[in-house]
mmCIF file of C-alpha atoms in Angstrom:
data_model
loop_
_atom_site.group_PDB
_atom_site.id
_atom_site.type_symbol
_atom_site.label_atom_id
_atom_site.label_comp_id
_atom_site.label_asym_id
_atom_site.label_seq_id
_atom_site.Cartn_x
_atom_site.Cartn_y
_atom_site.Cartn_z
ATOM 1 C CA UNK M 668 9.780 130.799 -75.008
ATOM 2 C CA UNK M 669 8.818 134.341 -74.756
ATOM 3 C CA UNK M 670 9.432 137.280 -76.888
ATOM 4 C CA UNK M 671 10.664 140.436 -75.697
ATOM 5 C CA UNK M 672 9.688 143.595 -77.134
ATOM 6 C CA UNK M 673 11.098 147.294 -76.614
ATOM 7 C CA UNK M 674 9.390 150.775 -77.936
ATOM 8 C CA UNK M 675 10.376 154.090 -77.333
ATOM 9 C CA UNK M 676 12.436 153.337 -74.228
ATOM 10 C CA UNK M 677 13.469 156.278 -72.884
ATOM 11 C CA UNK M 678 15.123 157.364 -69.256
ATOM 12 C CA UNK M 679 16.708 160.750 -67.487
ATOM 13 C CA UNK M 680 18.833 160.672 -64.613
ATOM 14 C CA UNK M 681 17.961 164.392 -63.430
ATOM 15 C CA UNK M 682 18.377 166.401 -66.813
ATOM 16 C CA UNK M 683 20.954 164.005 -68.162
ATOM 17 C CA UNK M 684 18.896 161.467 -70.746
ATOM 18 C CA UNK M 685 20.086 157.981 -70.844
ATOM 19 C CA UNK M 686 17.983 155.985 -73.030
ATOM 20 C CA UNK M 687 16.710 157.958 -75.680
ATOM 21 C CA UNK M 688 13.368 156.271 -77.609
ATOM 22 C CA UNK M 689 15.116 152.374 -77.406
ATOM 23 C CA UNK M 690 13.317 150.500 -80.168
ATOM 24 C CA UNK M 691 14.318 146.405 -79.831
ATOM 25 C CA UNK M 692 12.993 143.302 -80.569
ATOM 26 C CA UNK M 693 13.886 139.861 -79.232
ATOM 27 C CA UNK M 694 12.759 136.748 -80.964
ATOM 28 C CA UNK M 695 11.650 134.028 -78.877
ATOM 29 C CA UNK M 696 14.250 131.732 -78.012
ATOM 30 C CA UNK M 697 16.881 133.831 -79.353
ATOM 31 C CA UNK M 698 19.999 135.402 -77.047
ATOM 32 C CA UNK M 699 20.268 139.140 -78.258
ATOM 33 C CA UNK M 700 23.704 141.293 -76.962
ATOM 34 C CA UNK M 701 23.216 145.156 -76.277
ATOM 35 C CA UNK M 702 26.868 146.090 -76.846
ATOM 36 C CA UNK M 703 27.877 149.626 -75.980
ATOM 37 C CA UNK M 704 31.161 151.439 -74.431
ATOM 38 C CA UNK M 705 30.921 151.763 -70.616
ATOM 39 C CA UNK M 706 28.615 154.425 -69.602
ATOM 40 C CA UNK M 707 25.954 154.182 -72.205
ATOM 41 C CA UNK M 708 22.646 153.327 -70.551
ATOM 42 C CA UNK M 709 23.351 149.577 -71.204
ATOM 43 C CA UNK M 710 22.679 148.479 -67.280
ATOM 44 C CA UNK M 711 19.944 150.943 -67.124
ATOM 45 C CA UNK M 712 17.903 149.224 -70.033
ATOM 46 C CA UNK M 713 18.554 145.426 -68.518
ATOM 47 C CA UNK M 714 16.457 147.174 -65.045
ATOM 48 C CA UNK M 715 14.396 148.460 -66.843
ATOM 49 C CA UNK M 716 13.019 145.786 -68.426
ATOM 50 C CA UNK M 717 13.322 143.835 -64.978
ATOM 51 C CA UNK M 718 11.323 146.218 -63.458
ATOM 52 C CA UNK M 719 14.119 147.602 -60.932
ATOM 53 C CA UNK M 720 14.365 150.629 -62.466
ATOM 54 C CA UNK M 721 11.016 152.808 -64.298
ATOM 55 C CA UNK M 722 11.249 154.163 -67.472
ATOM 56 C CA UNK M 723 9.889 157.554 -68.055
ATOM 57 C CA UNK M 724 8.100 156.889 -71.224
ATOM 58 C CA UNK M 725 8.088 153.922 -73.681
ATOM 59 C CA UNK M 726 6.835 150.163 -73.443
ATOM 60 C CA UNK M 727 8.187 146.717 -72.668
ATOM 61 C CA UNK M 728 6.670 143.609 -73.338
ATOM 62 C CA UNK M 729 7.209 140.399 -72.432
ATOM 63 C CA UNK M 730 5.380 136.897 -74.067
ATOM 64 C CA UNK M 731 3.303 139.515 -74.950
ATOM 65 C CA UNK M 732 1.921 140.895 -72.076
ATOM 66 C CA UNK M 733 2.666 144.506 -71.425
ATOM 67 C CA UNK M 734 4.607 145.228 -67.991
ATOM 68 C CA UNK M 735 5.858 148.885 -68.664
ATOM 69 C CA UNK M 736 3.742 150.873 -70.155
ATOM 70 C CA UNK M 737 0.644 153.950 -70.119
ATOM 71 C CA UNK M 738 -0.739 152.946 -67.279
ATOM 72 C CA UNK M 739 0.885 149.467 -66.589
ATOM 73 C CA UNK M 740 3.954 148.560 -63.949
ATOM 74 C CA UNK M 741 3.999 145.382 -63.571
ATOM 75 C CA UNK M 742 6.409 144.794 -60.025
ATOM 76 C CA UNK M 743 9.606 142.589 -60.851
ATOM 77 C CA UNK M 744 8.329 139.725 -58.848
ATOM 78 C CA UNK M 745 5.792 139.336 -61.802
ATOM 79 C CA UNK M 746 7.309 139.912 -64.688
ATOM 80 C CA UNK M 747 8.860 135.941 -64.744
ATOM 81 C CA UNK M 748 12.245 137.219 -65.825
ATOM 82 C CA UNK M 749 16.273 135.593 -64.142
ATOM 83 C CA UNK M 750 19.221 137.913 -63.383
ATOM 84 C CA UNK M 751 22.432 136.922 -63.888
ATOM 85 C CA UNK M 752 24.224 139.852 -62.304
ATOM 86 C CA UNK M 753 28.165 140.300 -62.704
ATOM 87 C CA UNK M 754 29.652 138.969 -59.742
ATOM 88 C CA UNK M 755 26.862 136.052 -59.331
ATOM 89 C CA UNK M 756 25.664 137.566 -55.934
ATOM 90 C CA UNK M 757 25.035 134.424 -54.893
ATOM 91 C CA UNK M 758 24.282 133.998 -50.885
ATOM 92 C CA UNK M 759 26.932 133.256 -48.688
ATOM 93 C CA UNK M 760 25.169 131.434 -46.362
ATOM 94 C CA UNK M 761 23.463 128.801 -48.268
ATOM 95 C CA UNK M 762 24.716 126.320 -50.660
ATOM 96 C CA UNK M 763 24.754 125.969 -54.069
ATOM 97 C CA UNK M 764 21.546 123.989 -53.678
ATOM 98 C CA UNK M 765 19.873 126.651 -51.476
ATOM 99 C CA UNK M 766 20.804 129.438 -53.839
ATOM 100 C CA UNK M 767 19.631 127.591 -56.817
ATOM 101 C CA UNK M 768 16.520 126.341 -55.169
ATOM 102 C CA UNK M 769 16.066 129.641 -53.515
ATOM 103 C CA UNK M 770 12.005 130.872 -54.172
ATOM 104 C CA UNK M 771 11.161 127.686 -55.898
ATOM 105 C CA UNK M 772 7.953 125.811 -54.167
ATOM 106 C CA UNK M 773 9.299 122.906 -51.706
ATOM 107 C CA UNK M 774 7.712 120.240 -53.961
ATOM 108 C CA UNK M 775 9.484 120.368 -56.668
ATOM 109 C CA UNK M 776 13.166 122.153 -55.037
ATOM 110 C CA UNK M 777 15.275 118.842 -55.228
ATOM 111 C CA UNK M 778 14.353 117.351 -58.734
ATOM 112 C CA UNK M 779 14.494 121.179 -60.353
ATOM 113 C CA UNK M 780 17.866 122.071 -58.678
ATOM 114 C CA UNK M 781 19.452 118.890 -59.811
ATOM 115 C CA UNK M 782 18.245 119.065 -63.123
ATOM 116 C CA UNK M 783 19.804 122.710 -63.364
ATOM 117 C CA UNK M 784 23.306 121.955 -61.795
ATOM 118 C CA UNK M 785 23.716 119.254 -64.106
ATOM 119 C CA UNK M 786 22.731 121.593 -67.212
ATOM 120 C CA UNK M 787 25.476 124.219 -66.360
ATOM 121 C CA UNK M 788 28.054 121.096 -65.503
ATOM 122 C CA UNK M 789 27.965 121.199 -61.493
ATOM 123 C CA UNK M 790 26.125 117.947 -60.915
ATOM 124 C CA UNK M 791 27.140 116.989 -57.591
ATOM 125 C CA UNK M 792 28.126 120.741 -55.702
ATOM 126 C CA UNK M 793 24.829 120.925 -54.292
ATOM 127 C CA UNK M 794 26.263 120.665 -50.823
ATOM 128 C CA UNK M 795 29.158 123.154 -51.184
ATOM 129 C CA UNK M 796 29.216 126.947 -50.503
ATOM 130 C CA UNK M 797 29.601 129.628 -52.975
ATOM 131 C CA UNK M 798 33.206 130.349 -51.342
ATOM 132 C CA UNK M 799 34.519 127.106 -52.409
ATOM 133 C CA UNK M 800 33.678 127.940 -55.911
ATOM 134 C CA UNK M 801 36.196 129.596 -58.330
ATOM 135 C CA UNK M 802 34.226 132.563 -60.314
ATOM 136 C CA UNK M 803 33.619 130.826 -63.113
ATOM 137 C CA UNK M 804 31.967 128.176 -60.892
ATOM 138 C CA UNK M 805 29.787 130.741 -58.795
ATOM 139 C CA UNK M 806 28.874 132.227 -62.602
ATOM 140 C CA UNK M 807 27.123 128.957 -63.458
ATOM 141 C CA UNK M 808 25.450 128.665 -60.042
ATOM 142 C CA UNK M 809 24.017 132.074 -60.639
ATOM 143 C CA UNK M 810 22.928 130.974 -64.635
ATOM 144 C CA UNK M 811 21.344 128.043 -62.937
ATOM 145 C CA UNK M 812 19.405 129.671 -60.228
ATOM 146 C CA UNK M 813 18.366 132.276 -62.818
ATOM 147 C CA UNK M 814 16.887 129.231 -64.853
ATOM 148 C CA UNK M 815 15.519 127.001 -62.202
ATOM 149 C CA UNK M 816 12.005 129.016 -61.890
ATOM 150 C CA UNK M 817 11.342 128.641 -65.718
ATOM 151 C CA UNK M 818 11.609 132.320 -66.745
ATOM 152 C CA UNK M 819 9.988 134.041 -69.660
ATOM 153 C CA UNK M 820 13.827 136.182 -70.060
ATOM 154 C CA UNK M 821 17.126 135.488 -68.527
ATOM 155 C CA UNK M 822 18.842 139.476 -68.181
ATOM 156 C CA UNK M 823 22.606 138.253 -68.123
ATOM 157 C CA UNK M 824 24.513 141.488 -67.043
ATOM 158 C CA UNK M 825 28.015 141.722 -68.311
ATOM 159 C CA UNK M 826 28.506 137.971 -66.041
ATOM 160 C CA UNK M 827 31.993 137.236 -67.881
ATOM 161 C CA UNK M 828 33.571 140.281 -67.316
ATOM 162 C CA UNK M 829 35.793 139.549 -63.883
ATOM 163 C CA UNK M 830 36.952 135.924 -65.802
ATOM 164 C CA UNK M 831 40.061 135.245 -67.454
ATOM 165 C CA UNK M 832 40.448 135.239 -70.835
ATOM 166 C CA UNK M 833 40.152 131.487 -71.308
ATOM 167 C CA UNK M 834 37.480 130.327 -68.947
ATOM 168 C CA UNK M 835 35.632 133.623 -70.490
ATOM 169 C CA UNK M 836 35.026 131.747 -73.896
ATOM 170 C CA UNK M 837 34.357 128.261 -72.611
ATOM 171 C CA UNK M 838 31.948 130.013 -70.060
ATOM 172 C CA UNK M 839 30.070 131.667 -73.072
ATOM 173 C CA UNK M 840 29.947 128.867 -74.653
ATOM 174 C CA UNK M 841 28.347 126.652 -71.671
ATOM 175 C CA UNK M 842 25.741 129.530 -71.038
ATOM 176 C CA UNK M 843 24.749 129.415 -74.902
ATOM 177 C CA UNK M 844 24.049 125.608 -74.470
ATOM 178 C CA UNK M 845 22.169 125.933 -71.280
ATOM 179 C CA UNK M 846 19.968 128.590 -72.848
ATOM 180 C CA UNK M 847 19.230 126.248 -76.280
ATOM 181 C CA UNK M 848 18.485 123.821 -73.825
ATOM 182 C CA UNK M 849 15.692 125.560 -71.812
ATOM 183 C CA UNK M 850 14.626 127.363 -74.593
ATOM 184 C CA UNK M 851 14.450 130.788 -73.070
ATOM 185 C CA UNK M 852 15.091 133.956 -74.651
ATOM 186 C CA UNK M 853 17.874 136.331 -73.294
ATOM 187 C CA UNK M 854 19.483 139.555 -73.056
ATOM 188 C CA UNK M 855 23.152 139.964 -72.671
ATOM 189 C CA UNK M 856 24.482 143.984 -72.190
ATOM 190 C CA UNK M 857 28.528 143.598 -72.769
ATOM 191 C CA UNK M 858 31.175 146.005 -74.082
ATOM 192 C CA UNK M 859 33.389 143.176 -75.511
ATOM 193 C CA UNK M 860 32.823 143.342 -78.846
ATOM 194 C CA UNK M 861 34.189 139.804 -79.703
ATOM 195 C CA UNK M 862 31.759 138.294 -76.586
ATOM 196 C CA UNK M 863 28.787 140.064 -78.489
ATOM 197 C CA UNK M 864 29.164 139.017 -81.993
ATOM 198 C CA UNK M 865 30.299 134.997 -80.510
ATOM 199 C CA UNK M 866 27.692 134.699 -78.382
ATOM 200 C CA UNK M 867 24.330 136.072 -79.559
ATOM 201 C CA UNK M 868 22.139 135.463 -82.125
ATOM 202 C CA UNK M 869 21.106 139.334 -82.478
ATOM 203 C CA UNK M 870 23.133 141.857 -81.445
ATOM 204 C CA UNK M 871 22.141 145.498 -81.226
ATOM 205 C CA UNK M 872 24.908 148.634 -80.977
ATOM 206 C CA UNK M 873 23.589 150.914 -78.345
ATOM 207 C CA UNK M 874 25.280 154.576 -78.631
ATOM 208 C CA UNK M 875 24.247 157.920 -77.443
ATOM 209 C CA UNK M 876 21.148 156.288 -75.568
ATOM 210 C CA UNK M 877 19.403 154.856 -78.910
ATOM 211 C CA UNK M 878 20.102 151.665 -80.906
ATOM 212 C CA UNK M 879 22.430 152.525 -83.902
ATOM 213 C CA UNK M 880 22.016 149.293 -85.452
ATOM 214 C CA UNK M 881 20.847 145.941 -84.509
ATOM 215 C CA UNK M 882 20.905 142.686 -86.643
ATOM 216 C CA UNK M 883 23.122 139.279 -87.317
ATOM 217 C CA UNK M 884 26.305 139.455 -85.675
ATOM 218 C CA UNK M 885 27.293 138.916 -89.285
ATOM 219 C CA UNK M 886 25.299 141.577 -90.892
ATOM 220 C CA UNK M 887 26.511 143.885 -87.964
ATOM 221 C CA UNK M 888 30.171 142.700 -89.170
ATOM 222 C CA UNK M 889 30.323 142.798 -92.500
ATOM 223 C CA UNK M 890 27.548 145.754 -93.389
ATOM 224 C CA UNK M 891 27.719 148.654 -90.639
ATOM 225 C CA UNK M 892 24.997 150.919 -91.013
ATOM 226 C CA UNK M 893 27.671 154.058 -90.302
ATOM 227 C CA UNK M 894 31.060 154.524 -89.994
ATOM 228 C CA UNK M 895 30.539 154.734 -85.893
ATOM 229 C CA UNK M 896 29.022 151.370 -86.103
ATOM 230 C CA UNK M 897 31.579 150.099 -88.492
ATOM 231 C CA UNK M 898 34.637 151.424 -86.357
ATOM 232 C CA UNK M 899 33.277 149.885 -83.113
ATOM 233 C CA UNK M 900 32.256 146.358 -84.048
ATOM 234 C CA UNK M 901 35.472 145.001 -84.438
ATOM 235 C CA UNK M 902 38.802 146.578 -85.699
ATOM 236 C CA UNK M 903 38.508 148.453 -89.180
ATOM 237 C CA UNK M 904 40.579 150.035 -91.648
ATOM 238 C CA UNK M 905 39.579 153.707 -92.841
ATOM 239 C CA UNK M 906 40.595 155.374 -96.079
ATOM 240 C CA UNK M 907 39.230 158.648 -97.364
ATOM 241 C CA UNK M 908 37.792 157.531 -100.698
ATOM 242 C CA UNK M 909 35.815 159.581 -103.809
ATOM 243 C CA UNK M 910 33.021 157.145 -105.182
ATOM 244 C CA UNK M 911 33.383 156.958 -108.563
ATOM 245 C CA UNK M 912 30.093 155.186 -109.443
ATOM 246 C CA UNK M 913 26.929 152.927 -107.919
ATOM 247 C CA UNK M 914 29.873 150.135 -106.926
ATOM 248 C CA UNK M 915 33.073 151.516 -106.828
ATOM 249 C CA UNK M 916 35.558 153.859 -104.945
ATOM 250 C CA UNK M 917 38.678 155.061 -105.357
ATOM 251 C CA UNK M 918 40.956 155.549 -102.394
ATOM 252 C CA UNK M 919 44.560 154.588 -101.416
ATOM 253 C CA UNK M 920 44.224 151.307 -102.391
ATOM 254 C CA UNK M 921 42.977 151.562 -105.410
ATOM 255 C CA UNK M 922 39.242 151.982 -106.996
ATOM 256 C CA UNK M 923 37.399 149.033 -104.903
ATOM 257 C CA UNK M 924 34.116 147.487 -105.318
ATOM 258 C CA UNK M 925 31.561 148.876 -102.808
ATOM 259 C CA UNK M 926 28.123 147.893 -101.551
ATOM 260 C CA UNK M 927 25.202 149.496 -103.185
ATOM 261 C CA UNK M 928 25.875 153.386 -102.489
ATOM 262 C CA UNK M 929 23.178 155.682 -102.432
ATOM 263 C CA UNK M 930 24.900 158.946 -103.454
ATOM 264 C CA UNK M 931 26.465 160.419 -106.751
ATOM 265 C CA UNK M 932 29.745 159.795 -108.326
ATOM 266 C CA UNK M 933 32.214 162.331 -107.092
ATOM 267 C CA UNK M 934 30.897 162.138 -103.239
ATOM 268 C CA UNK M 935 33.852 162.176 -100.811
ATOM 269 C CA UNK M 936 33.807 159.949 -97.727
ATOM 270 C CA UNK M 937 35.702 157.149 -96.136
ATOM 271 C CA UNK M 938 35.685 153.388 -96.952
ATOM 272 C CA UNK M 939 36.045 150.662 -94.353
ATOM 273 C CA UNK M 940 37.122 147.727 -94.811
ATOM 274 C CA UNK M 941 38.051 144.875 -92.798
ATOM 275 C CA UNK M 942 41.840 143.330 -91.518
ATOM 276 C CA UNK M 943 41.317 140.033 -93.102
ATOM 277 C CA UNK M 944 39.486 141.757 -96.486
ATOM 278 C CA UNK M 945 43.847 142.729 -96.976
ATOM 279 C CA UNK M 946 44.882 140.373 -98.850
ATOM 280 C CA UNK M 947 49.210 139.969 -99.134
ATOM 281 C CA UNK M 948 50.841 139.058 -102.028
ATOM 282 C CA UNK M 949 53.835 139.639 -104.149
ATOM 283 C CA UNK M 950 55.062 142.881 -104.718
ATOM 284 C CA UNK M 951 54.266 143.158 -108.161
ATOM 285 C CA UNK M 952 50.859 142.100 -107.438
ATOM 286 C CA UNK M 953 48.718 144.649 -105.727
ATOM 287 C CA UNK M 954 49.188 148.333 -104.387
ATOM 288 C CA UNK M 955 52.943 148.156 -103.126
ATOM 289 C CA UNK M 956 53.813 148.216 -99.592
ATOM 290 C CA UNK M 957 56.549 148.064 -96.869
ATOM 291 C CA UNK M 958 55.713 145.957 -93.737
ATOM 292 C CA UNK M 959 56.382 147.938 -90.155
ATOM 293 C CA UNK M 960 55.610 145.271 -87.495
ATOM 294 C CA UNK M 961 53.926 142.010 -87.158
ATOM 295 C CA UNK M 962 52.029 140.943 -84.091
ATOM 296 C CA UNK M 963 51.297 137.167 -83.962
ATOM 297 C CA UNK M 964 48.388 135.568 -82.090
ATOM 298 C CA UNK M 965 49.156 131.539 -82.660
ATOM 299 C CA UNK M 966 45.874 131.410 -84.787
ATOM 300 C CA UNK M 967 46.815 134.322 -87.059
ATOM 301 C CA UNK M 968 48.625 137.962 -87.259
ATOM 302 C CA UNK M 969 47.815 141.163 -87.637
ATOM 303 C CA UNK M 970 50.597 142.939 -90.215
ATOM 304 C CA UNK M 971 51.339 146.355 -89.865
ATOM 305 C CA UNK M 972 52.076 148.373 -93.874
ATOM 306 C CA UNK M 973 53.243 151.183 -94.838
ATOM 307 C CA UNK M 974 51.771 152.185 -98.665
ATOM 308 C CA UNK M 975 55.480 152.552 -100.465
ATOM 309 C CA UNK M 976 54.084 156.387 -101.984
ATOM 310 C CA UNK M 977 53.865 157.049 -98.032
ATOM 311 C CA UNK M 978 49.939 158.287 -98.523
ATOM 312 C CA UNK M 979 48.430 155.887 -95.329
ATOM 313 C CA UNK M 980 49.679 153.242 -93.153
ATOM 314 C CA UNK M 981 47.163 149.792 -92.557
ATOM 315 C CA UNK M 982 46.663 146.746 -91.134
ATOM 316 C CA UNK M 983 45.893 143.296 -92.232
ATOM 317 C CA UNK M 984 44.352 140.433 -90.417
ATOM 318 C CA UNK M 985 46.299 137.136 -92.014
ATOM 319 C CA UNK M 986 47.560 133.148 -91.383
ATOM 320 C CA UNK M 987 50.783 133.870 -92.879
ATOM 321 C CA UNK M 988 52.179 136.467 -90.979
ATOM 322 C CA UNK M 989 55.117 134.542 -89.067
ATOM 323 C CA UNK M 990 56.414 134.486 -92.402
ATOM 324 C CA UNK M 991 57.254 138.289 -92.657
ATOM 325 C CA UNK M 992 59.659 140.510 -91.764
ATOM 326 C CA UNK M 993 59.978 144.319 -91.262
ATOM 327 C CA UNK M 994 60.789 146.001 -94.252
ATOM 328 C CA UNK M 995 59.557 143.090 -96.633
ATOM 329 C CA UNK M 996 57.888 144.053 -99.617
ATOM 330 C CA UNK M 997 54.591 142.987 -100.117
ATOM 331 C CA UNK M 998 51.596 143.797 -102.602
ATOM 332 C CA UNK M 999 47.953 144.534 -101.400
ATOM 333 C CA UNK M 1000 44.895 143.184 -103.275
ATOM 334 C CA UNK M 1001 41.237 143.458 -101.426
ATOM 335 C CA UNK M 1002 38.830 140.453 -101.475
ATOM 336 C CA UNK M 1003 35.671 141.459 -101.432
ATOM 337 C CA UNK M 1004 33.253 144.791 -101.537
ATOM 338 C CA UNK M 1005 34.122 147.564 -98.627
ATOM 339 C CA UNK M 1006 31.658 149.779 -97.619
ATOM 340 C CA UNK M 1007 31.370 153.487 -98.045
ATOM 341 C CA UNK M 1008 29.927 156.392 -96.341
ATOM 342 C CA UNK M 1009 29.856 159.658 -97.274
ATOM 343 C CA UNK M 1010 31.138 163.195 -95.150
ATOM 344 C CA UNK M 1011 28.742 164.792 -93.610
ATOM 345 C CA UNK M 1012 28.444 168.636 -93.871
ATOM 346 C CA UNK M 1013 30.196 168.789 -90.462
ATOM 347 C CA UNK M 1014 32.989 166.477 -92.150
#
């Protein structure tokens, strides 16, 4: 198990920067998810730290041994890190035993590609080809082959992303258990935020080239260190609000508890809140509302509400939506602190 450490990453393409002073730390043994929107250096980082790509300035290190840095390249070959690109890339002209096998000393080829096709659940395709495979199959032979020389990281670059929905999440799921198994430490880069907070153990918001926040997937969730963070990692409801004290706000939905605030009463902002955090009651219980649509999943539904003075419409995450009906009355309680951050001087 190897930890992976980033400081002051940074990268230009021409005069356009990319990365911009990428701070990150990886515990060993631990699967950590750069999540960013398309376009955001997220690729760029993952070659980085493979050594594909150089970074202009900053340092990587891996199991503690410095291969970008002043002074220090270490070639990719080297660096004892698997890629698990998108599409697998596996060869097409070996099988899934020669791909898997493929750079591993003769000696030990057969026992080590066994062992790895029966750890992603393909004991026994050895002898086919990769065009036999469905995607999700060829996925797996790539995870394995990525595995089989004993790497210090496994770089898994968005590898779900041409599934469907379903095999996506038991895919995840098998590559999470493979990884526990080995013991290796491992960078996923996604843009699906549900992927990154199911999946990883540390999950770190890349935007505008730098990390914005990086922690739990829970922490991430529940206490966004901005409203950008807040609004991307998973679906959010936003109310302009006026803190009234250390723990409270006032907003459309009444004055609601708050995490610890670190401005004056009277500061204007926004509080965000989660679907589920909605709570649907009576209508004589709660802030009073009209509901406008209900979308159900199976699982749950998400419930569309008009506030009955007309100031904001919201929506609410809950198990009991195939209940409603448009235009039922409803009353809106909150469960549990929101968070709150204030305008800027540009706001």
């Amino acid at each position: 198990m190897s930890e992976l450490v980033l400081r002051g990453v940074s990268k230009s393409f021409g005069t356009t920067p990319v990365l911009r002073g990428v701070d990150l730390t990886v515990p060993q043994g631990a699967l950590a998810a750069v999540l960013g929107p398309s376009g955001c250096g997220k690729t760029t980082l993952l070659r980085i730290v493979a050594g594909f790509d150089t970074a202009d300035a900053g340092e990587v290190v891996i199991d503690g041994q410095v291969v970008f840095g002043p002074g220090s390249n270490v070639p990719p070959e080297r660096r004892r890190v698997g890629m698990v690109p998108q599409e697998g890339a596996l060869f097409p002209h070996l099988s899934v035993a020669g791909n898997v096998g493929f750079g591993l000393p003769r000696g030990r080829r057969s026992t080590r590609v066994d062992e790895m096709l029966e750890l992603v659940g393909l004991g026994g395709y050895g002898t086919r080809m990769p065009a036999e495979l469905s995607g999700g199959q060829q996925q797996r032979v790539a995870l394995a082959r990525a595995l089989a020389p004993g790497p210090a990281l496994v770089l898994l670059d968005e590898p779900f992303s041409a599934l469907d929905t379903g095999l996506r999440a038991a895919l995840r799921e098998d590559v999470r258990v493979a990884l526990r198994v080995t013991g290796a430490t491992a960078v996923l880069v996604t843009h699906d935020q549900q992927e990154a907070l199911s999946t990883a153990d540390v999950v770190a918001v890349l935007q505008g080239g730098a990390i914005a926040q990086a922690g739990s997937p829970a922490d991430l969730y529940r206490a966004p260190r901005d409203l950008d963070v807040a609004t991307f990692v998973g679906e959010a409801v936003v109310l302009d609000a006026v803190l009234r004290g250390g723990d409270a706000a006032d907003c459309a939905l009444g004055t609601l508890p708050v995490r610890a605030a670190d401005r004056a009463p009277g500061a204007r902002g926004t509080v965000v809140l989660r679907p589920e955090q909605l709570l649907l009651g009576p209508p004589d219980r709660g802030v009073p509302a009209r509901v406008e649509g209900v979308v159900f999943y199976g699982h749950d539904s998400l419930v569309r509400l008009a506030l009955t003075d007309g100031s904001v419409s919201v929506t609410a995450r809950t198990i009991d939506g195939h209940h409603l009906h448009i235009n039922d009355e409803v009353g809106l309680t909150v469960s549990s602190p929101v968070s709150f951050f204030p305008f800027t001087s540009a706001g």
